[in-house]
Tab-separated table of C-alpha atoms in Angstrom:
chain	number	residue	atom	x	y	z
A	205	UNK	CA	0.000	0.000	0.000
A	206	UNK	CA	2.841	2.257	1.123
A	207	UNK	CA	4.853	1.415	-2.364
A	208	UNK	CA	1.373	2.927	-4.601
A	209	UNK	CA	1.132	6.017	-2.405
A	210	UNK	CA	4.816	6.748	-2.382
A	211	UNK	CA	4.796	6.338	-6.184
A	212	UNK	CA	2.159	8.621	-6.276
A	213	UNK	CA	-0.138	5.495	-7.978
A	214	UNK	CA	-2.764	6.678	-5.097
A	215	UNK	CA	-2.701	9.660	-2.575
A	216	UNK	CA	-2.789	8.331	1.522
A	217	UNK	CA	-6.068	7.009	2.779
A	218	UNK	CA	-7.445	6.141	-1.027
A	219	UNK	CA	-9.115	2.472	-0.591
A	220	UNK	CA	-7.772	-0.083	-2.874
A	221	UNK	CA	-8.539	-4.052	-3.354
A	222	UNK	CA	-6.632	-6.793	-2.031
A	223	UNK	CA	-6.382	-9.957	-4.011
A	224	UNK	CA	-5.279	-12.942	-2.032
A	225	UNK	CA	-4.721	-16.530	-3.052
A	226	UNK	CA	-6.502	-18.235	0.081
A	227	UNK	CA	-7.524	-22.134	0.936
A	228	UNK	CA	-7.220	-22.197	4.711
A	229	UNK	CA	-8.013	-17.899	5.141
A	230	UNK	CA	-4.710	-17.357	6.967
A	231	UNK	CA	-3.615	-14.343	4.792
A	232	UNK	CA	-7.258	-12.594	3.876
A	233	UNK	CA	-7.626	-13.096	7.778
A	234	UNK	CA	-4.864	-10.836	8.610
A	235	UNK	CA	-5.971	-8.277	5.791
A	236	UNK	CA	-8.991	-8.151	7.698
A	237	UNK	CA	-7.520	-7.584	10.771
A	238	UNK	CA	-5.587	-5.046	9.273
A	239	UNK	CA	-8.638	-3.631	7.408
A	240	UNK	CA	-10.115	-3.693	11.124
A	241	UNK	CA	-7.134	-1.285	12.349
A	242	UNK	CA	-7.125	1.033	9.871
A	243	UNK	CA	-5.457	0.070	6.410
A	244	UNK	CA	-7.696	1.848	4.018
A	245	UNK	CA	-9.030	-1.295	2.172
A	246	UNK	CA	-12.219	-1.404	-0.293
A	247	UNK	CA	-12.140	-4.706	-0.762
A	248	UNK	CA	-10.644	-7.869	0.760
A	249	UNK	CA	-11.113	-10.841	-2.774
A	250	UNK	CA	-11.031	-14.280	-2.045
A	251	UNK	CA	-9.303	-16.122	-4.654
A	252	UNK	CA	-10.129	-20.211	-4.419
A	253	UNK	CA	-8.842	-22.896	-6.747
A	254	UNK	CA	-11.175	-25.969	-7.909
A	255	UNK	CA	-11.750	-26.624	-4.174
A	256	UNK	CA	-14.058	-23.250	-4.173
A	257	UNK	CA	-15.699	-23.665	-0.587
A	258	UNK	CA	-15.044	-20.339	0.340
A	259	UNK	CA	-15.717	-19.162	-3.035
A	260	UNK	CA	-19.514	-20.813	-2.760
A	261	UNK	CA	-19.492	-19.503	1.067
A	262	UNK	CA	-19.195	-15.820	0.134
A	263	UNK	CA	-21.425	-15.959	-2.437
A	264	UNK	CA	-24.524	-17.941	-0.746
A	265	UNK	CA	-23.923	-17.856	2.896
A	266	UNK	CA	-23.882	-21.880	3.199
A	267	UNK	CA	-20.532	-23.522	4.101
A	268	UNK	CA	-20.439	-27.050	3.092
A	269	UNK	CA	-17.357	-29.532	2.915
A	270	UNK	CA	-19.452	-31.875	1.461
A	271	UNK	CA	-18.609	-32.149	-2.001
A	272	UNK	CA	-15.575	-33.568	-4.263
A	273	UNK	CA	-12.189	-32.756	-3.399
A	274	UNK	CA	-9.931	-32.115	-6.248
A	275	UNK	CA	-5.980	-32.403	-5.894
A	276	UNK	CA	-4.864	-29.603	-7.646
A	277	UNK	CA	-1.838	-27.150	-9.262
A	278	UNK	CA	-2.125	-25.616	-6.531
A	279	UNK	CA	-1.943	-27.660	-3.140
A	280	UNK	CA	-1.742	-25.141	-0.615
A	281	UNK	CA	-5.495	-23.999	-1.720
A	282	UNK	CA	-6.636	-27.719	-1.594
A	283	UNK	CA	-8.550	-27.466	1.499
A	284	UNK	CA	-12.054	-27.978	2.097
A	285	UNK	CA	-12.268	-26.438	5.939
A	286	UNK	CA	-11.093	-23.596	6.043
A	287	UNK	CA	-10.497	-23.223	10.190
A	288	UNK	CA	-9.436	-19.024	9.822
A	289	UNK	CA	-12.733	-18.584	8.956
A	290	UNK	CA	-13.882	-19.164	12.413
A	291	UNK	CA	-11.964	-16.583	13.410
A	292	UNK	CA	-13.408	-13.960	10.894
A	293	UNK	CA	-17.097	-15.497	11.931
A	294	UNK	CA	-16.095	-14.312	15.730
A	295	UNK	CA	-15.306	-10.866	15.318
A	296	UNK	CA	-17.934	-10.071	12.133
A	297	UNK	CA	-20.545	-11.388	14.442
A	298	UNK	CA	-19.602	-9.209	17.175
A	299	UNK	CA	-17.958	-11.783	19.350
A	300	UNK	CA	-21.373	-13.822	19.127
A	301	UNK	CA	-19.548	-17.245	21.264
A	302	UNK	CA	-22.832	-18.869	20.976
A	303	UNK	CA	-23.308	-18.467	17.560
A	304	UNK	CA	-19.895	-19.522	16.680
A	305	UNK	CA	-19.812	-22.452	19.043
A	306	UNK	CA	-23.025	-23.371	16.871
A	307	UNK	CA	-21.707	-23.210	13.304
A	308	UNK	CA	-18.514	-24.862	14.218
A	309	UNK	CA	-21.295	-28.033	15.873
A	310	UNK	CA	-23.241	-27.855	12.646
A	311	UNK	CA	-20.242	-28.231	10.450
A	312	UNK	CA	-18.438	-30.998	13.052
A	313	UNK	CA	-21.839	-33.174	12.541
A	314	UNK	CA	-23.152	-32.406	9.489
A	315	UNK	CA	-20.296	-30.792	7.679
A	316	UNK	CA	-21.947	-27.862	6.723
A	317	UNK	CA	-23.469	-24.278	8.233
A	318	UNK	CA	-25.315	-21.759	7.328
A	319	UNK	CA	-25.300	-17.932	8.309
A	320	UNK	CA	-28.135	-15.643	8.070
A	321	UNK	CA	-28.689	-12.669	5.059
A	322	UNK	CA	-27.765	-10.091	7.685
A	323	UNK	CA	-24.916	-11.578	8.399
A	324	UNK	CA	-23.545	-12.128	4.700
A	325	UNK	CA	-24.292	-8.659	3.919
A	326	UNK	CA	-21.990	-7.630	6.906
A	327	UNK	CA	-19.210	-10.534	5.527
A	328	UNK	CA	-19.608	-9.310	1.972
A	329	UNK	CA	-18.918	-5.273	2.954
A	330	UNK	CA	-15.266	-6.504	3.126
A	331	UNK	CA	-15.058	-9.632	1.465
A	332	UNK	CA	-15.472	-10.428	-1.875
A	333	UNK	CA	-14.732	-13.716	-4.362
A	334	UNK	CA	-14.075	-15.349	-7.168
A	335	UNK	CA	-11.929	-18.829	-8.392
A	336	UNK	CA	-10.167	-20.081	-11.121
A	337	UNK	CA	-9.932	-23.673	-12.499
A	338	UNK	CA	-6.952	-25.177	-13.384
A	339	UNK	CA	-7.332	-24.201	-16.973
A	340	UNK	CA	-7.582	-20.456	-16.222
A	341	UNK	CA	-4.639	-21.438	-13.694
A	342	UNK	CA	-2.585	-22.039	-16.906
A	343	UNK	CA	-3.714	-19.117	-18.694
A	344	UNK	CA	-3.122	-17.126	-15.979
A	345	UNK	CA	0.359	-17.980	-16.124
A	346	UNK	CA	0.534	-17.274	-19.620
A	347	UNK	CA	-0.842	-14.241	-19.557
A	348	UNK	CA	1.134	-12.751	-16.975
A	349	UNK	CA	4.560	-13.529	-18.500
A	350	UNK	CA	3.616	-11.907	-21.920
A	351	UNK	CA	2.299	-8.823	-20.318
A	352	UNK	CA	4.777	-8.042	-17.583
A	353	UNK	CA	7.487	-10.896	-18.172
A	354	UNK	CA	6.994	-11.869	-14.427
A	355	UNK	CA	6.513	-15.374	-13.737
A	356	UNK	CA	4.103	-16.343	-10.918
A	357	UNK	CA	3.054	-19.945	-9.464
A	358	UNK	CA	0.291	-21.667	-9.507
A	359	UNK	CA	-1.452	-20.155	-6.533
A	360	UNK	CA	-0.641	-16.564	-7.440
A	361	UNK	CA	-2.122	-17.256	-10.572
A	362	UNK	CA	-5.526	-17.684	-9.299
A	363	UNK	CA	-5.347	-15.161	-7.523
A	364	UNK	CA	-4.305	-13.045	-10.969
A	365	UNK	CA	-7.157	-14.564	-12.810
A	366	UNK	CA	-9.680	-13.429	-10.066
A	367	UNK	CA	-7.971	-9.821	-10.423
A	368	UNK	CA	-8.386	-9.776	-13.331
A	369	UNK	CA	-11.718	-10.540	-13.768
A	370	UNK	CA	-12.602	-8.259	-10.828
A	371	UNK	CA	-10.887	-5.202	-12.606
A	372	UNK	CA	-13.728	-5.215	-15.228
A	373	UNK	CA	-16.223	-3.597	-12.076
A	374	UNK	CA	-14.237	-1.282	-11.155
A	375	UNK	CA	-11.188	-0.346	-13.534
A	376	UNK	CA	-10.241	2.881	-11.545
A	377	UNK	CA	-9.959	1.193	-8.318
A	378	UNK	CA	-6.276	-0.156	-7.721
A	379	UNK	CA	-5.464	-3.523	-6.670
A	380	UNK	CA	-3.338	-5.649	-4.935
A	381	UNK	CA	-2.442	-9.083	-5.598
A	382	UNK	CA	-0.790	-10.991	-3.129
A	383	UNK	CA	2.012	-13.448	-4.722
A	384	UNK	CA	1.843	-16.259	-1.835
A	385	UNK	CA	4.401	-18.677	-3.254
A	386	UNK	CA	7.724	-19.449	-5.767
A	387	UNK	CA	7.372	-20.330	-9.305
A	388	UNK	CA	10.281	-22.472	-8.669
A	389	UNK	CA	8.664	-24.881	-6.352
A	390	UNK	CA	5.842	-25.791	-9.698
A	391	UNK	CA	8.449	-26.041	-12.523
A	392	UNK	CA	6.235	-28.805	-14.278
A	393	UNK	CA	2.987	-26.437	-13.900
A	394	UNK	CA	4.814	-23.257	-14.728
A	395	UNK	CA	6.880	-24.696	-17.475
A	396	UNK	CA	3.984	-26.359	-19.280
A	397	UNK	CA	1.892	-23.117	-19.131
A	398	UNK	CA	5.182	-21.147	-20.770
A	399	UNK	CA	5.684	-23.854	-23.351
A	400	UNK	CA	2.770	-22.897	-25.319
A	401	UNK	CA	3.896	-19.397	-25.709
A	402	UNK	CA	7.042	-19.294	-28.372
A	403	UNK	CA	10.540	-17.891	-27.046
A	404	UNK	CA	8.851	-17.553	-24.036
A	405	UNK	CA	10.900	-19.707	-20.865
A	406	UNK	CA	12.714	-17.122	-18.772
């Protein structure tokens, strides 16, 4: 944030999106806590792989870990319980123990929860989503090294394809993407995505 105003990309205290790569909520948790203590932040975007819990979450209000899990590109984001989000739960809800304590019951025995519209509306004030199968994971990849020669990793690049995608609602409003891993550690994923562009492997 401190880079864009110091570049003069924004002036101090302008609100600009943060794009983060998520499976378990450990990083979009601290942005919110952040967010909470005053870094000017519009919004906080959830970027999920194939395993899109919190993707379907954000959007609907109903958290469900009953479904297919898919081993991915990008293996940090294969989780299907996310347990950060408990912690977000907590303090949107006001510190609401009972609730809490009743969603985390529901989703121990039945493997899902539900939260109520008021509640998602409060959630969705600071959070927002979107997710990125493995074939826009590729793309992603792509795309990034032919416009800015910088090669990211699998997880980063759902994240990028989510930015990207998010830009199109608001194209004045900076963003952020946060680049949560090495390309080095995915040479078979990165390298394949490269190949298909000519003269292209850094």
């Amino acid at each position: 944030y401190l880079d864009l105003v110091n570049t003069n990309k924004i002036k101090l205290n302008d609100k600009v999106n943060f794009v983060v790569p998520t499976g378990n909520f450990g990083n979009i948790l601290a942005g919110y806590y952040a967010e909470q203590i005053g870094l000017p932040v519009n919004k906080l975007i959830c970027a999920s792989n194939n395993n899109n819990v919190l993707y379907d979450f954000l959007t609907t209000g109903i958290y469900n870990r009953n479904r297919e899990f898919y081993a991915t590109s990008s293996p940090s984001m294969d989780i299907l319980v996310s347990s950060n989000l408990e912690r977000m739960l907590y303090y949107v809800s006001g510190g609401d123990t009972a609730l809490i304590c009743r969603l985390m019951d529901d989703l121990d025995r039945t493997g899902s929860f539900s939260i109520s519209p008021s509640l998602l509306a409060e959630i969705r004030k600071v959070f927002s989503c979107g997710w990125a199968d493995e074939n826009d994971v590729t793309s992603a990849i792509a795309s990034c090294w032919e416009s800015y020669r910088y090669v990211i990793d699998p997880h980063t690049a759902c994240g990028y394809h989510v930015m990207m995608q998010s830009q199109g609602n608001s194209p004045e409003r900076p963003q952020i993407l946060l680049s949560t891993a090495s390309p080095y550690k995915f040479p078979r994923t990165v390298l394949s995505a490269l190949d298909s562009i000519p003269g292209s492997v850094p």
